[in-house]
Short mmCIF file of C-alpha atoms in Angstrom, two decimals:
data_model
loop_
_atom_site.label_atom_id
_atom_site.label_comp_id
_atom_site.label_asym_id
_atom_site.label_seq_id
_atom_site.Cartn_x
_atom_site.Cartn_y
_atom_site.Cartn_z
CA UNK L 18 -68.32 -40.79 9.99
CA UNK L 19 -66.38 -42.70 12.09
CA UNK L 20 -68.57 -44.24 14.87
CA UNK L 21 -67.27 -44.52 18.41
CA UNK L 22 -67.39 -47.89 19.79
CA UNK L 23 -68.99 -47.19 22.46
CA UNK L 24 -72.76 -45.41 22.80
CA UNK L 25 -72.71 -41.74 23.94
CA UNK L 26 -75.78 -40.32 25.15
CA UNK L 27 -76.15 -36.49 25.62
CA UNK L 28 -75.92 -35.05 28.75
CA UNK L 29 -78.55 -33.35 30.31
CA UNK L 30 -76.29 -29.91 30.72
CA UNK L 31 -73.44 -28.93 28.30
CA UNK L 32 -69.69 -29.59 29.84
CA UNK L 33 -68.35 -26.13 29.38
CA UNK L 34 -64.72 -27.03 29.63
CA UNK L 35 -65.57 -28.84 25.91
CA UNK L 36 -65.54 -26.56 22.39
CA UNK L 37 -68.61 -28.04 22.02
CA UNK L 38 -70.61 -27.06 25.05
CA UNK L 39 -68.58 -23.68 25.80
CA UNK L 40 -69.70 -22.55 22.22
CA UNK L 41 -73.42 -23.68 22.50
CA UNK L 42 -74.03 -21.90 25.57
CA UNK L 43 -71.15 -18.52 24.41
CA UNK L 44 -71.84 -18.52 20.99
CA UNK L 45 -75.43 -18.09 21.34
CA UNK L 46 -76.14 -13.75 20.76
CA UNK L 47 -79.59 -14.74 23.45
CA UNK L 48 -76.71 -15.07 25.93
CA UNK L 49 -74.75 -11.98 25.40
CA UNK L 50 -75.62 -10.75 29.02
CA UNK L 51 -74.21 -14.10 29.90
CA UNK L 52 -70.76 -13.47 27.94
CA UNK L 53 -70.16 -9.89 29.45
CA UNK L 54 -70.64 -11.03 32.68
CA UNK L 55 -68.58 -13.67 32.63
CA UNK L 56 -65.93 -11.36 31.02
CA UNK L 57 -66.19 -8.65 33.76
CA UNK L 58 -65.74 -10.98 36.03
CA UNK L 59 -62.27 -11.54 34.24
CA UNK L 60 -60.70 -8.52 32.72
CA UNK L 61 -58.69 -5.94 34.88
CA UNK L 62 -61.11 -2.79 35.25
CA UNK L 63 -60.15 -0.68 32.76
CA UNK L 64 -61.27 -3.37 30.00
CA UNK L 65 -65.17 -3.52 31.46
CA UNK L 66 -67.08 -3.90 28.76
CA UNK L 67 -70.57 -2.03 28.48
CA UNK L 68 -72.32 -3.87 25.61
CA UNK L 69 -71.07 -5.91 22.62
CA UNK L 70 -72.04 -4.14 19.55
CA UNK L 71 -70.56 -6.73 17.30
CA UNK L 72 -71.16 -10.35 17.86
CA UNK L 73 -69.65 -13.02 15.89
CA UNK L 74 -69.28 -16.88 16.77
CA UNK L 75 -66.41 -17.93 14.13
CA UNK L 76 -64.02 -15.60 12.26
CA UNK L 77 -62.18 -16.74 9.76
CA UNK L 78 -60.30 -14.11 7.82
CA UNK L 79 -56.35 -13.93 6.60
CA UNK L 80 -54.38 -11.14 7.07
CA UNK L 81 -52.70 -11.17 3.55
CA UNK L 82 -53.15 -14.08 1.03
CA UNK L 83 -49.98 -16.12 1.63
CA UNK L 84 -50.41 -15.32 5.39
CA UNK L 85 -52.32 -18.28 8.20
CA UNK L 86 -55.89 -18.25 8.08
CA UNK L 87 -57.02 -17.57 11.83
CA UNK L 88 -59.61 -19.50 13.29
CA UNK L 89 -61.42 -18.06 16.63
CA UNK L 90 -63.78 -19.38 18.62
CA UNK L 91 -65.99 -16.06 19.37
CA UNK L 92 -64.65 -12.80 18.04
CA UNK L 93 -66.83 -9.58 19.50
CA UNK L 94 -66.47 -6.10 19.95
CA UNK L 95 -67.63 -3.05 22.34
CA UNK L 96 -69.09 0.13 21.22
CA UNK L 97 -65.51 1.79 21.43
CA UNK L 98 -64.36 -0.55 19.28
CA UNK L 99 -62.18 -2.76 21.39
CA UNK L 100 -61.73 -6.61 20.61
CA UNK L 101 -62.27 -9.16 22.57
CA UNK L 102 -61.44 -12.88 21.55
CA UNK L 103 -62.73 -15.43 23.98
CA UNK L 104 -61.96 -19.14 23.13
CA UNK L 105 -62.24 -22.29 25.05
CA UNK L 106 -58.79 -24.26 24.91
CA UNK L 107 -60.03 -28.11 25.56
CA UNK L 108 -56.76 -29.60 25.27
CA UNK L 109 -52.58 -28.73 25.94
CA UNK L 110 -51.11 -27.43 22.46
CA UNK L 111 -47.66 -26.29 21.53
CA UNK L 112 -46.60 -22.94 20.78
CA UNK L 113 -49.83 -21.56 22.43
CA UNK L 114 -49.30 -18.34 24.18
CA UNK L 115 -47.61 -17.55 20.48
CA UNK L 116 -50.56 -18.66 18.45
CA UNK L 117 -52.61 -16.51 21.23
CA UNK L 118 -50.31 -13.33 20.12
CA UNK L 119 -50.48 -14.25 16.30
CA UNK L 120 -54.02 -13.60 16.43
CA UNK L 121 -54.31 -10.90 18.48
CA UNK L 122 -51.53 -9.44 16.37
CA UNK L 123 -53.47 -10.57 12.95
CA UNK L 124 -56.64 -8.56 14.50
CA UNK L 125 -55.02 -5.51 15.75
CA UNK L 126 -53.58 -4.57 12.96
CA UNK L 127 -56.22 -5.48 11.06
CA UNK L 128 -58.23 -2.31 12.55
CA UNK L 129 -56.91 -0.05 10.60
CA UNK L 130 -57.73 1.03 6.83
CA UNK L 131 -55.24 3.04 4.54
CA UNK L 132 -54.82 6.11 5.30
CA UNK L 133 -55.72 5.83 8.83
CA UNK L 134 -53.37 6.69 11.82
CA UNK L 135 -52.28 4.26 14.44
CA UNK L 136 -54.12 6.67 17.26
CA UNK L 137 -57.31 4.93 15.05
CA UNK L 138 -56.00 1.26 16.79
CA UNK L 139 -57.79 0.01 19.70
CA UNK L 140 -57.10 -2.73 22.19
CA UNK L 141 -57.10 -6.11 21.69
CA UNK L 142 -57.98 -8.68 24.83
CA UNK L 143 -57.81 -12.50 24.19
CA UNK L 144 -59.09 -14.60 26.55
CA UNK L 145 -58.77 -18.47 26.87
CA UNK L 146 -60.25 -20.56 29.37
CA UNK L 147 -57.99 -23.45 29.32
CA UNK L 148 -58.74 -26.93 30.79
CA UNK L 149 -55.42 -27.85 31.82
CA UNK L 150 -52.72 -26.48 33.59
CA UNK L 151 -49.85 -24.16 32.96
CA UNK L 152 -46.06 -24.19 33.45
CA UNK L 153 -45.18 -21.95 36.32
CA UNK L 154 -42.13 -20.81 36.91
CA UNK L 155 -43.29 -20.50 40.69
CA UNK L 156 -45.69 -23.39 41.01
CA UNK L 157 -46.52 -21.89 44.95
CA UNK L 158 -47.85 -18.49 43.35
CA UNK L 159 -50.49 -20.26 41.60
CA UNK L 160 -54.48 -22.04 43.52
CA UNK L 161 -57.45 -22.08 43.52
CA UNK L 162 -57.68 -18.41 44.77
CA UNK L 163 -55.18 -17.11 41.65
CA UNK L 164 -55.77 -18.97 38.25
CA UNK L 165 -56.54 -16.05 36.07
CA UNK L 166 -53.27 -14.81 35.05
CA UNK L 167 -52.59 -11.66 32.55
CA UNK L 168 -50.29 -10.61 30.08
CA UNK L 169 -49.22 -7.39 28.48
CA UNK L 170 -46.47 -5.02 27.11
CA UNK L 171 -43.94 -4.26 30.28
CA UNK L 172 -41.19 -2.10 30.89
CA UNK L 173 -38.70 -4.98 32.22
CA UNK L 174 -36.79 -3.04 34.81
CA UNK L 175 -39.54 -0.79 36.60
CA UNK L 176 -42.64 -2.76 35.59
CA UNK L 177 -44.33 0.51 34.36
CA UNK L 178 -47.36 -1.19 31.84
CA UNK L 179 -47.33 0.30 28.05
CA UNK L 180 -50.27 1.35 26.54
CA UNK L 181 -53.18 -0.58 26.18
CA UNK L 182 -52.33 -2.57 22.92
CA UNK L 183 -52.66 -6.40 22.87
CA UNK L 184 -53.25 -8.37 26.14
CA UNK L 185 -53.94 -11.84 26.91
CA UNK L 186 -55.43 -13.82 29.93
CA UNK L 187 -55.61 -17.25 30.51
CA UNK L 188 -58.02 -18.85 32.65
CA UNK L 189 -56.73 -22.08 34.17
CA UNK L 190 -59.91 -24.15 35.47
CA UNK L 191 -58.29 -27.02 36.32
CA UNK L 192 -56.94 -25.18 39.57
CA UNK L 193 -60.08 -23.99 40.51
CA UNK L 194 -60.95 -26.61 43.54
CA UNK L 195 -63.48 -25.19 45.30
CA UNK L 196 -66.08 -27.28 46.98
CA UNK L 197 -69.80 -26.12 46.99
CA UNK L 198 -69.80 -25.04 50.75
CA UNK L 199 -66.43 -23.26 49.41
CA UNK L 200 -67.99 -21.05 47.12
CA UNK L 201 -69.61 -17.69 48.82
CA UNK L 202 -69.08 -15.04 45.99
CA UNK L 203 -70.74 -14.99 42.49
CA UNK L 204 -67.23 -15.35 41.31
CA UNK L 205 -66.52 -18.70 42.95
CA UNK L 206 -69.88 -20.07 41.84
CA UNK L 207 -69.22 -18.79 37.97
CA UNK L 208 -66.27 -21.26 38.27
CA UNK L 209 -67.77 -23.82 40.15
CA UNK L 210 -70.24 -24.32 37.27
CA UNK L 211 -67.23 -24.52 34.70
CA UNK L 212 -66.02 -27.20 36.19
CA UNK L 213 -69.58 -28.67 37.15
CA UNK L 214 -71.85 -28.43 34.77
CA UNK L 215 -71.82 -31.33 32.64
CA UNK L 216 -72.60 -33.49 36.00
CA UNK L 217 -75.89 -31.80 36.72
CA UNK L 218 -79.00 -33.13 36.23
CA UNK L 219 -80.97 -29.97 37.13
CA UNK L 220 -80.09 -26.47 37.80
CA UNK L 221 -78.94 -26.80 41.63
CA UNK L 222 -81.46 -25.16 44.35
CA UNK L 223 -78.39 -23.16 45.89
CA UNK L 224 -78.04 -21.54 41.97
CA UNK L 225 -81.74 -20.49 41.87
CA UNK L 226 -81.49 -19.18 44.86
CA UNK L 227 -78.27 -16.97 44.42
CA UNK L 228 -79.80 -15.64 41.21
CA UNK L 229 -77.32 -13.46 39.21
CA UNK L 230 -75.41 -14.25 36.45
CA UNK L 231 -74.10 -17.63 37.78
CA UNK L 232 -78.34 -18.46 37.67
CA UNK L 233 -78.10 -17.62 33.74
CA UNK L 234 -75.31 -19.40 33.38
CA UNK L 235 -76.69 -22.67 34.83
CA UNK L 236 -79.73 -22.49 33.19
CA UNK L 237 -78.08 -21.65 29.65
CA UNK L 238 -76.16 -25.18 30.20
CA UNK L 239 -79.34 -27.24 30.20
CA UNK L 240 -79.74 -28.62 26.59
CA UNK L 241 -83.50 -29.43 26.57
CA UNK L 242 -83.86 -25.39 26.92
CA UNK L 243 -82.48 -25.38 23.65
CA UNK L 244 -84.58 -24.50 21.02
CA UNK L 245 -84.93 -26.97 18.05
CA UNK L 246 -82.80 -25.64 15.39
CA UNK L 247 -80.10 -24.93 18.44
CA UNK L 248 -80.24 -28.61 20.04
CA UNK L 249 -79.65 -29.94 16.69
CA UNK L 250 -76.73 -28.19 15.95
CA UNK L 251 -75.27 -29.32 19.54
CA UNK L 252 -75.99 -32.72 19.01
CA UNK L 253 -74.64 -33.05 15.51
CA UNK L 254 -71.28 -31.16 16.83
CA UNK L 255 -71.03 -33.54 19.66
CA UNK L 256 -71.30 -36.58 17.46
CA UNK L 257 -68.46 -35.24 15.64
CA UNK L 258 -66.26 -34.27 19.00
CA UNK L 259 -67.08 -38.44 20.04
CA UNK L 260 -65.78 -39.49 16.42
CA UNK L 261 -62.44 -36.99 16.52
CA UNK L 262 -62.02 -38.19 20.56
CA UNK L 263 -62.60 -41.69 19.09
CA UNK L 264 -60.17 -41.71 16.60
CA UNK L 265 -57.95 -40.23 18.67
CA UNK L 266 -58.31 -43.02 20.98
CA UNK L 267 -58.11 -45.35 18.46
CA UNK L 268 -54.95 -44.07 16.50
CA UNK L 269 -53.37 -44.10 20.08
CA UNK L 270 -54.21 -47.59 20.74
CA UNK L 271 -52.92 -48.53 16.66
CA UNK L 272 -49.98 -46.49 17.89
CA UNK L 273 -49.39 -48.60 20.80
CA UNK L 274 -50.10 -52.01 19.08
CA UNK L 275 -47.22 -51.29 16.40
CA UNK L 276 -44.74 -50.14 19.21
CA UNK L 277 -45.37 -53.01 20.85
CA UNK L 278 -44.93 -55.41 17.71
CA UNK L 279 -41.57 -53.93 16.80
CA UNK L 280 -40.38 -54.12 20.19
CA UNK L 281 -40.98 -58.20 20.64
CA UNK L 282 -39.61 -58.16 16.96
CA UNK L 283 -36.41 -56.39 18.08
CA UNK L 284 -36.20 -58.32 21.03
CA UNK L 285 -36.55 -61.73 19.24
CA UNK L 286 -34.02 -60.47 16.77
CA UNK L 287 -31.60 -59.76 19.74
CA UNK L 288 -32.46 -62.98 21.42
CA UNK L 289 -31.49 -64.95 18.41
CA UNK L 290 -28.39 -62.92 17.80
CA UNK L 291 -27.18 -63.75 21.73
CA UNK L 292 -28.08 -67.27 21.63
CA UNK L 293 -25.92 -67.39 18.62
CA UNK L 294 -22.86 -65.15 19.69
CA UNK L 295 -22.85 -67.62 22.59
CA UNK L 296 -23.20 -70.61 20.71
CA UNK L 297 -20.43 -69.19 18.31
CA UNK L 298 -17.92 -68.36 21.36
CA UNK L 299 -18.42 -72.21 22.74
CA UNK L 300 -17.19 -73.13 19.24
CA UNK L 301 -20.50 -74.85 18.03
CA UNK L 302 -20.47 -74.93 14.05
CA UNK L 303 -21.55 -72.71 12.25
CA UNK L 304 -23.85 -74.78 9.99
CA UNK L 305 -25.30 -75.80 12.98
CA UNK L 306 -25.74 -72.45 14.56
CA UNK L 307 -27.43 -71.43 11.44
CA UNK L 308 -29.72 -74.25 11.47
CA UNK L 309 -30.59 -73.62 15.06
CA UNK L 310 -30.96 -69.86 15.49
CA UNK L 311 -31.86 -69.01 11.72
CA UNK L 312 -28.98 -66.30 12.14
CA UNK L 313 -26.92 -66.43 8.70
CA UNK L 314 -23.29 -67.36 8.28
CA UNK L 315 -22.16 -63.72 7.12
CA UNK L 316 -23.57 -62.13 10.69
CA UNK L 317 -21.81 -65.50 12.42
CA UNK L 318 -18.75 -64.64 11.07
CA UNK L 319 -18.54 -60.98 12.07
CA UNK L 320 -18.61 -62.42 15.86
CA UNK L 321 -14.60 -63.14 15.39
CA UNK L 322 -13.97 -59.74 14.45
CA UNK L 323 -16.31 -57.43 17.63
CA UNK L 324 -15.97 -53.93 16.53
#
């Protein structure tokens, strides 16, 4: 294991915008009511959930023997057979939308067994919490009141929405910037907790007084309330997360250092060639130029016939 140079300590509350913190809360079956409450704040009205009947904190499968393996944060299903993929995307990733479509389509077609008809297919919803800002054609349309985007199959000219098949929902949490005083609804309080949970020292009084799903969410983030097994797993996951981050920082630092050295080396070489060229143009003997600059005589000879 690679250990970070800086000593790390667990914060009293998890960071919901990290993979580890998100899973510690939402992959815990004891917090199923919190997951349902949060999803129902996000999902369109026709997709609201009454209960979750299948609940998995990690799903890994292959569509076909030669296909990519799908690894998802959280996959659950309701009593009608609809599938909900819930994940935290802590860092920006190339082709993320395409990845979401790939995962969702894999789950969608796996719903049918041999001999079943297409009417047996049930909708798949991908809900991705993003800890970064997507690029939009018109950025003025996206702000602290508009940070959730909904993607479905639609007819281009009329805007008619097709029957529910695959829906992708992005929650851009970095766009939510409301202060505590500006959070007047349950929805606002939930996302204030998402943005600020890692800074809590205790469950804030205003959340305790408000009650509801926001209070349940805040309480579920408190590390001291974890049972022994869950806390141990969380500590191990956090250490792994710190180590991975340290490795990334080391790789970046090493890359920068190597790039700087290459740049300096290239700069020194260009300087030597420039001096040699000027000496040559001034009529300095070749052997003198070689001794003074270290540039070989073949290179110096080429100065007489520049391309």
